[in-house]
GROMACS .gro file of N, CA, C and O in nm:
model
  336
    1UNK      N    1  -5.654   2.811 -13.140
    1UNK     CA    2  -5.551   2.842 -13.244
    1UNK      C    3  -5.481   2.787 -13.113
    1UNK      O    4  -5.462   2.770 -12.987
    2UNK      N    5  -5.334   2.817 -13.209
    2UNK     CA    6  -5.204   2.680 -13.148
    2UNK      C    7  -5.188   2.796 -13.014
    2UNK      O    8  -5.112   2.894 -13.141
    3UNK      N    9  -5.127   2.787 -12.940
    3UNK     CA   10  -5.046   2.874 -12.851
    3UNK      C   11  -4.918   2.972 -12.916
    3UNK      O   12  -4.863   2.866 -12.979
    4UNK      N   13  -4.855   3.057 -12.847
    4UNK     CA   14  -4.781   3.021 -12.962
    4UNK      C   15  -4.625   2.962 -12.911
    4UNK      O   16  -4.650   2.898 -12.779
    5UNK      N   17  -4.532   2.923 -12.995
    5UNK     CA   18  -4.422   2.886 -12.996
    5UNK      C   19  -4.385   2.919 -12.835
    5UNK      O   20  -4.318   2.988 -12.839
    6UNK      N   21  -4.296   2.782 -12.786
    6UNK     CA   22  -4.190   2.857 -12.684
    6UNK      C   23  -4.083   2.833 -12.730
    6UNK      O   24  -4.038   2.746 -12.789
    7UNK      N   25  -3.958   2.932 -12.637
    7UNK     CA   26  -3.817   2.965 -12.615
    7UNK      C   27  -3.777   2.835 -12.616
    7UNK      O   28  -3.784   2.750 -12.524
    8UNK      N   29  -3.636   2.792 -12.671
    8UNK     CA   30  -3.558   2.700 -12.661
    8UNK      C   31  -3.501   2.689 -12.511
    8UNK      O   32  -3.494   2.795 -12.502
    9UNK      N   33  -3.523   2.568 -12.440
    9UNK     CA   34  -3.425   2.629 -12.279
    9UNK      C   35  -3.263   2.664 -12.348
    9UNK      O   36  -3.257   2.585 -12.429
   10UNK      N   37  -3.198   2.674 -12.199
   10UNK     CA   38  -3.073   2.719 -12.230
   10UNK      C   39  -2.982   2.614 -12.221
   10UNK      O   40  -3.075   2.515 -12.191
   11UNK      N   41  -2.884   2.584 -12.285
   11UNK     CA   42  -2.779   2.463 -12.265
   11UNK      C   43  -2.770   2.421 -12.137
   11UNK      O   44  -2.825   2.612 -12.054
   12UNK      N   45  -2.752   2.346 -12.094
   12UNK     CA   46  -2.737   2.281 -11.949
   12UNK      C   47  -2.665   2.325 -11.882
   12UNK      O   48  -2.626   2.365 -11.748
   13UNK      N   49  -2.510   2.371 -11.903
   13UNK     CA   50  -2.370   2.345 -11.904
   13UNK      C   51  -2.390   2.483 -11.823
   13UNK      O   52  -2.345   2.537 -11.729
   14UNK      N   53  -2.378   2.607 -11.899
   14UNK     CA   54  -2.412   2.747 -11.845
   14UNK      C   55  -2.565   2.741 -11.726
   14UNK      O   56  -2.489   2.830 -11.630
   15UNK      N   57  -2.628   2.664 -11.728
   15UNK     CA   58  -2.691   2.684 -11.658
   15UNK      C   59  -2.677   2.647 -11.504
   15UNK      O   60  -2.694   2.675 -11.417
   16UNK      N   61  -2.612   2.527 -11.533
   16UNK     CA   62  -2.513   2.448 -11.352
   16UNK      C   63  -2.455   2.622 -11.272
   16UNK      O   64  -2.457   2.591 -11.158
   17UNK      N   65  -2.403   2.698 -11.352
   17UNK     CA   66  -2.375   2.812 -11.294
   17UNK      C   67  -2.450   2.849 -11.233
   17UNK      O   68  -2.435   2.960 -11.096
   18UNK      N   69  -2.565   2.847 -11.204
   18UNK     CA   70  -2.689   2.950 -11.158
   18UNK      C   71  -2.795   2.887 -11.106
   18UNK      O   72  -2.901   2.900 -11.025
   19UNK      N   73  -2.777   2.750 -11.039
   19UNK     CA   74  -2.859   2.638 -10.994
   19UNK      C   75  -2.887   2.500 -11.070
   19UNK      O   76  -2.912   2.472 -11.045
   20UNK      N   77  -2.909   2.551 -11.154
   20UNK     CA   78  -2.892   2.440 -11.290
   20UNK      C   79  -3.078   2.452 -11.324
   20UNK      O   80  -3.102   2.321 -11.396
   21UNK      N   81  -3.161   2.534 -11.278
   21UNK     CA   82  -3.324   2.547 -11.311
   21UNK      C   83  -3.390   2.621 -11.385
   21UNK      O   84  -3.332   2.703 -11.327
   22UNK      N   85  -3.369   2.528 -11.502
   22UNK     CA   86  -3.474   2.668 -11.598
   22UNK      C   87  -3.622   2.606 -11.578
   22UNK      O   88  -3.620   2.481 -11.649
   23UNK      N   89  -3.683   2.747 -11.569
   23UNK     CA   90  -3.860   2.641 -11.568
   23UNK      C   91  -3.900   2.831 -11.684
   23UNK      O   92  -3.863   2.931 -11.666
   24UNK      N   93  -3.968   2.756 -11.731
   24UNK     CA   94  -4.034   2.874 -11.891
   24UNK      C   95  -4.127   2.990 -11.780
   24UNK      O   96  -4.237   2.939 -11.701
   25UNK      N   97  -4.111   3.131 -11.845
   25UNK     CA   98  -4.225   3.189 -11.789
   25UNK      C   99  -4.389   3.187 -11.848
   25UNK      O  100  -4.414   3.110 -11.897
   26UNK      N  101  -4.460   3.205 -11.743
   26UNK     CA  102  -4.588   3.219 -11.771
   26UNK      C  103  -4.665   3.111 -11.725
   26UNK      O  104  -4.605   2.998 -11.704
   27UNK      N  105  -4.780   3.114 -11.726
   27UNK     CA  106  -4.881   3.005 -11.692
   27UNK      C  107  -4.849   2.981 -11.597
   27UNK      O  108  -4.805   2.858 -11.515
   28UNK      N  109  -4.792   3.070 -11.435
   28UNK     CA  110  -4.805   3.022 -11.320
   28UNK      C  111  -4.853   3.069 -11.225
   28UNK      O  112  -4.821   3.004 -11.075
   29UNK      N  113  -4.980   3.092 -11.220
   29UNK     CA  114  -5.043   3.128 -11.133
   29UNK      C  115  -4.992   3.153 -11.005
   29UNK      O  116  -5.011   3.062 -10.930
   30UNK      N  117  -4.911   3.245 -10.984
   30UNK     CA  118  -4.896   3.302 -10.894
   30UNK      C  119  -4.769   3.193 -10.795
   30UNK      O  120  -4.756   3.239 -10.674
   31UNK      N  121  -4.766   3.085 -10.909
   31UNK     CA  122  -4.630   3.024 -10.847
   31UNK      C  123  -4.523   3.009 -11.002
   31UNK      O  124  -4.462   3.107 -11.007
   32UNK      N  125  -4.484   2.927 -10.932
   32UNK     CA  126  -4.368   2.936 -11.101
   32UNK      C  127  -4.461   2.805 -11.234
   32UNK      O  128  -4.527   2.754 -11.120
   33UNK      N  129  -4.432   2.848 -11.375
   33UNK     CA  130  -4.480   2.701 -11.447
   33UNK      C  131  -4.411   2.551 -11.375
   33UNK      O  132  -4.338   2.539 -11.383
   34UNK      N  133  -4.520   2.465 -11.350
   34UNK     CA  134  -4.512   2.345 -11.356
   34UNK      C  135  -4.509   2.221 -11.440
   34UNK      O  136  -4.586   2.142 -11.357
   35UNK      N  137  -4.573   2.261 -11.552
   35UNK     CA  138  -4.571   2.226 -11.668
   35UNK      C  139  -4.434   2.128 -11.714
   35UNK      O  140  -4.459   2.028 -11.757
   36UNK      N  141  -4.346   2.227 -11.729
   36UNK     CA  142  -4.224   2.156 -11.750
   36UNK      C  143  -4.107   2.231 -11.732
   36UNK      O  144  -4.090   2.346 -11.633
   37UNK      N  145  -3.971   2.185 -11.712
   37UNK     CA  146  -3.914   2.257 -11.693
   37UNK      C  147  -3.717   2.189 -11.702
   37UNK      O  148  -3.756   2.059 -11.746
   38UNK      N  149  -3.675   2.192 -11.707
   38UNK     CA  150  -3.481   2.156 -11.802
   38UNK      C  151  -3.444   2.159 -11.649
   38UNK      O  152  -3.390   2.242 -11.576
   39UNK      N  153  -3.346   2.040 -11.604
   39UNK     CA  154  -3.220   2.036 -11.520
   39UNK      C  155  -3.163   1.923 -11.471
   39UNK      O  156  -3.202   1.811 -11.541
   40UNK      N  157  -3.074   1.976 -11.445
   40UNK     CA  158  -2.994   1.843 -11.428
   40UNK      C  159  -2.985   1.732 -11.331
   40UNK      O  160  -3.117   1.756 -11.183
   41UNK      N  161  -2.981   1.587 -11.340
   41UNK     CA  162  -3.027   1.498 -11.262
   41UNK      C  163  -2.970   1.575 -11.075
   41UNK      O  164  -3.075   1.543 -11.007
   42UNK      N  165  -2.922   1.657 -11.062
   42UNK     CA  166  -2.914   1.704 -10.855
   42UNK      C  167  -3.044   1.762 -10.849
   42UNK      O  168  -3.012   1.764 -10.716
   43UNK      N  169  -3.073   1.856 -10.933
   43UNK     CA  170  -3.209   1.890 -10.851
   43UNK      C  171  -3.339   1.821 -10.902
   43UNK      O  172  -3.404   1.853 -10.829
   44UNK      N  173  -3.309   1.750 -11.001
   44UNK     CA  174  -3.421   1.665 -11.013
   44UNK      C  175  -3.499   1.579 -10.894
   44UNK      O  176  -3.669   1.607 -10.886
   45UNK      N  177  -3.451   1.537 -10.831
   45UNK     CA  178  -3.474   1.456 -10.724
   45UNK      C  179  -3.597   1.554 -10.616
   45UNK      O  180  -3.667   1.545 -10.553
   46UNK      N  181  -3.550   1.671 -10.568
   46UNK     CA  182  -3.553   1.764 -10.505
   46UNK      C  183  -3.700   1.857 -10.612
   46UNK      O  184  -3.789   1.846 -10.530
   47UNK      N  185  -3.637   1.825 -10.721
   47UNK     CA  186  -3.776   1.894 -10.787
   47UNK      C  187  -3.958   1.821 -10.776
   47UNK      O  188  -4.028   1.862 -10.743
   48UNK      N  189  -3.939   1.661 -10.776
   48UNK     CA  190  -4.016   1.595 -10.828
   48UNK      C  191  -4.057   1.464 -10.699
   48UNK      O  192  -4.158   1.462 -10.681
   49UNK      N  193  -4.002   1.556 -10.533
   49UNK     CA  194  -4.025   1.490 -10.468
   49UNK      C  195  -4.172   1.596 -10.440
   49UNK      O  196  -4.196   1.593 -10.264
   50UNK      N  197  -4.225   1.695 -10.429
   50UNK     CA  198  -4.298   1.778 -10.376
   50UNK      C  199  -4.407   1.709 -10.354
   50UNK      O  200  -4.478   1.722 -10.223
   51UNK      N  201  -4.489   1.591 -10.396
   51UNK     CA  202  -4.570   1.556 -10.358
   51UNK      C  203  -4.498   1.441 -10.231
   51UNK      O  204  -4.626   1.384 -10.127
   52UNK      N  205  -4.457   1.448 -10.175
   52UNK     CA  206  -4.373   1.359 -10.097
   52UNK      C  207  -4.364   1.445 -10.011
   52UNK      O  208  -4.410   1.348  -9.933
   53UNK      N  209  -4.325   1.488 -10.018
   53UNK     CA  210  -4.325   1.603  -9.888
   53UNK      C  211  -4.391   1.635  -9.867
   53UNK      O  212  -4.453   1.652  -9.709
   54UNK      N  213  -4.549   1.659  -9.936
   54UNK     CA  214  -4.638   1.683  -9.941
   54UNK      C  215  -4.727   1.588  -9.810
   54UNK      O  216  -4.787   1.598  -9.720
   55UNK      N  217  -4.707   1.486  -9.897
   55UNK     CA  218  -4.728   1.297  -9.809
   55UNK      C  219  -4.739   1.322  -9.658
   55UNK      O  220  -4.709   1.234  -9.561
   56UNK      N  221  -4.554   1.351  -9.649
   56UNK     CA  222  -4.483   1.274  -9.517
   56UNK      C  223  -4.486   1.348  -9.483
   56UNK      O  224  -4.460   1.396  -9.353
   57UNK      N  225  -4.504   1.521  -9.482
   57UNK     CA  226  -4.558   1.617  -9.378
   57UNK      C  227  -4.451   1.755  -9.370
   57UNK      O  228  -4.487   1.796  -9.367
   58UNK      N  229  -4.341   1.682  -9.404
   58UNK     CA  230  -4.234   1.764  -9.410
   58UNK      C  231  -4.242   1.941  -9.513
   58UNK      O  232  -4.210   2.006  -9.423
   59UNK      N  233  -4.363   1.972  -9.527
   59UNK     CA  234  -4.392   2.066  -9.618
   59UNK      C  235  -4.473   2.120  -9.554
   59UNK      O  236  -4.533   2.282  -9.624
   60UNK      N  237  -4.529   2.062  -9.460
   60UNK     CA  238  -4.674   2.178  -9.375
   60UNK      C  239  -4.621   2.249  -9.321
   60UNK      O  240  -4.708   2.354  -9.338
   61UNK      N  241  -4.532   2.270  -9.240
   61UNK     CA  242  -4.493   2.407  -9.176
   61UNK      C  243  -4.494   2.502  -9.300
   61UNK      O  244  -4.569   2.626  -9.183
   62UNK      N  245  -4.442   2.478  -9.352
   62UNK     CA  246  -4.449   2.575  -9.522
   62UNK      C  247  -4.589   2.652  -9.533
   62UNK      O  248  -4.590   2.757  -9.613
   63UNK      N  249  -4.714   2.569  -9.512
   63UNK     CA  250  -4.784   2.610  -9.575
   63UNK      C  251  -4.944   2.620  -9.509
   63UNK      O  252  -5.059   2.676  -9.523
   64UNK      N  253  -4.907   2.620  -9.334
   64UNK     CA  254  -5.000   2.663  -9.237
   64UNK      C  255  -5.033   2.844  -9.237
   64UNK      O  256  -4.962   2.911  -9.299
   65UNK      N  257  -5.169   2.803  -9.282
   65UNK     CA  258  -5.238   2.970  -9.272
   65UNK      C  259  -5.267   3.011  -9.410
   65UNK      O  260  -5.319   3.081  -9.444
   66UNK      N  261  -5.237   2.923  -9.511
   66UNK     CA  262  -5.226   2.961  -9.673
   66UNK      C  263  -5.394   2.867  -9.729
   66UNK      O  264  -5.393   2.801  -9.719
   67UNK      N  265  -5.428   2.999  -9.841
   67UNK     CA  266  -5.527   2.936  -9.845
   67UNK      C  267  -5.496   2.967 -10.054
   67UNK      O  268  -5.582   2.909 -10.143
   68UNK      N  269  -5.358   2.972 -10.071
   68UNK     CA  270  -5.352   3.009 -10.244
   68UNK      C  271  -5.304   2.859 -10.259
   68UNK      O  272  -5.181   2.899 -10.353
   69UNK      N  273  -5.357   2.755 -10.259
   69UNK     CA  274  -5.221   2.633 -10.269
   69UNK      C  275  -5.266   2.596 -10.445
   69UNK      O  276  -5.330   2.466 -10.405
   70UNK      N  277  -5.288   2.592 -10.520
   70UNK     CA  278  -5.287   2.576 -10.668
   70UNK      C  279  -5.176   2.493 -10.703
   70UNK      O  280  -5.019   2.535 -10.562
   71UNK      N  281  -5.143   2.397 -10.741
   71UNK     CA  282  -5.004   2.332 -10.814
   71UNK      C  283  -4.835   2.393 -10.781
   71UNK      O  284  -4.742   2.365 -10.765
   72UNK      N  285  -4.875   2.511 -10.868
   72UNK     CA  286  -4.809   2.628 -10.936
   72UNK      C  287  -4.730   2.679 -10.771
   72UNK      O  288  -4.633   2.705 -10.791
   73UNK      N  289  -4.789   2.719 -10.665
   73UNK     CA  290  -4.825   2.759 -10.541
   73UNK      C  291  -4.738   2.691 -10.490
   73UNK      O  292  -4.638   2.731 -10.428
   74UNK      N  293  -4.768   2.581 -10.510
   74UNK     CA  294  -4.682   2.465 -10.421
   74UNK      C  295  -4.548   2.423 -10.410
   74UNK      O  296  -4.484   2.409 -10.313
   75UNK      N  297  -4.532   2.405 -10.578
   75UNK     CA  298  -4.459   2.424 -10.612
   75UNK      C  299  -4.322   2.508 -10.622
   75UNK      O  300  -4.220   2.477 -10.581
   76UNK      N  301  -4.364   2.657 -10.590
   76UNK     CA  302  -4.260   2.727 -10.539
   76UNK      C  303  -4.226   2.685 -10.418
   76UNK      O  304  -4.089   2.740 -10.391
   77UNK      N  305  -4.323   2.669 -10.355
   77UNK     CA  306  -4.295   2.715 -10.217
   77UNK      C  307  -4.203   2.551 -10.140
   77UNK      O  308  -4.085   2.603 -10.033
   78UNK      N  309  -4.218   2.429 -10.226
   78UNK     CA  310  -4.215   2.348 -10.208
   78UNK      C  311  -4.058   2.363 -10.242
   78UNK      O  312  -3.914   2.340 -10.203
   79UNK      N  313  -3.984   2.420 -10.402
   79UNK     CA  314  -3.858   2.464 -10.444
   79UNK      C  315  -3.744   2.545 -10.320
   79UNK      O  316  -3.649   2.560 -10.279
   80UNK      N  317  -3.823   2.671 -10.285
   80UNK     CA  318  -3.806   2.751 -10.159
   80UNK      C  319  -3.737   2.669 -10.055
   80UNK      O  320  -3.642   2.678  -9.978
   81UNK      N  321  -3.857   2.609  -9.970
   81UNK     CA  322  -3.844   2.459  -9.852
   81UNK      C  323  -3.708   2.462  -9.906
   81UNK      O  324  -3.602   2.383  -9.779
   82UNK      N  325  -3.659   2.373 -10.047
   82UNK     CA  326  -3.555   2.274 -10.034
   82UNK      C  327  -3.432   2.357 -10.053
   82UNK      O  328  -3.264   2.298 -10.133
   83UNK      N  329  -3.476   2.481 -10.077
   83UNK     CA  330  -3.290   2.639 -10.124
   83UNK      C  331  -3.228   2.625 -10.248
   83UNK      O  332  -3.139   2.644 -10.303
   84UNK      N  333  -3.390   2.581 -10.366
   84UNK     CA  334  -3.354   2.570 -10.490
   84UNK      C  335  -3.399   2.742 -10.565
   84UNK      O  336  -3.559   2.759 -10.521
   0.00000   0.00000   0.00000
């Protein structure tokens, strides 16, 4: 059976007033849904650099002692570290 249709994202201009990032709810696995998101370019650079932050070590301090690092959780931790 096909999954239920997702609601459309809100328009970008009202989103800018509250940070500009829209992530659909569900399938978040103790983090945030990492399958797709809508954002302006100013946020995209930070959103898409989680693997770079992991590889260059800048995200490591936030991960120490954690055993729950699925991709959705890693994205949540990264965005919080970026102030998003």
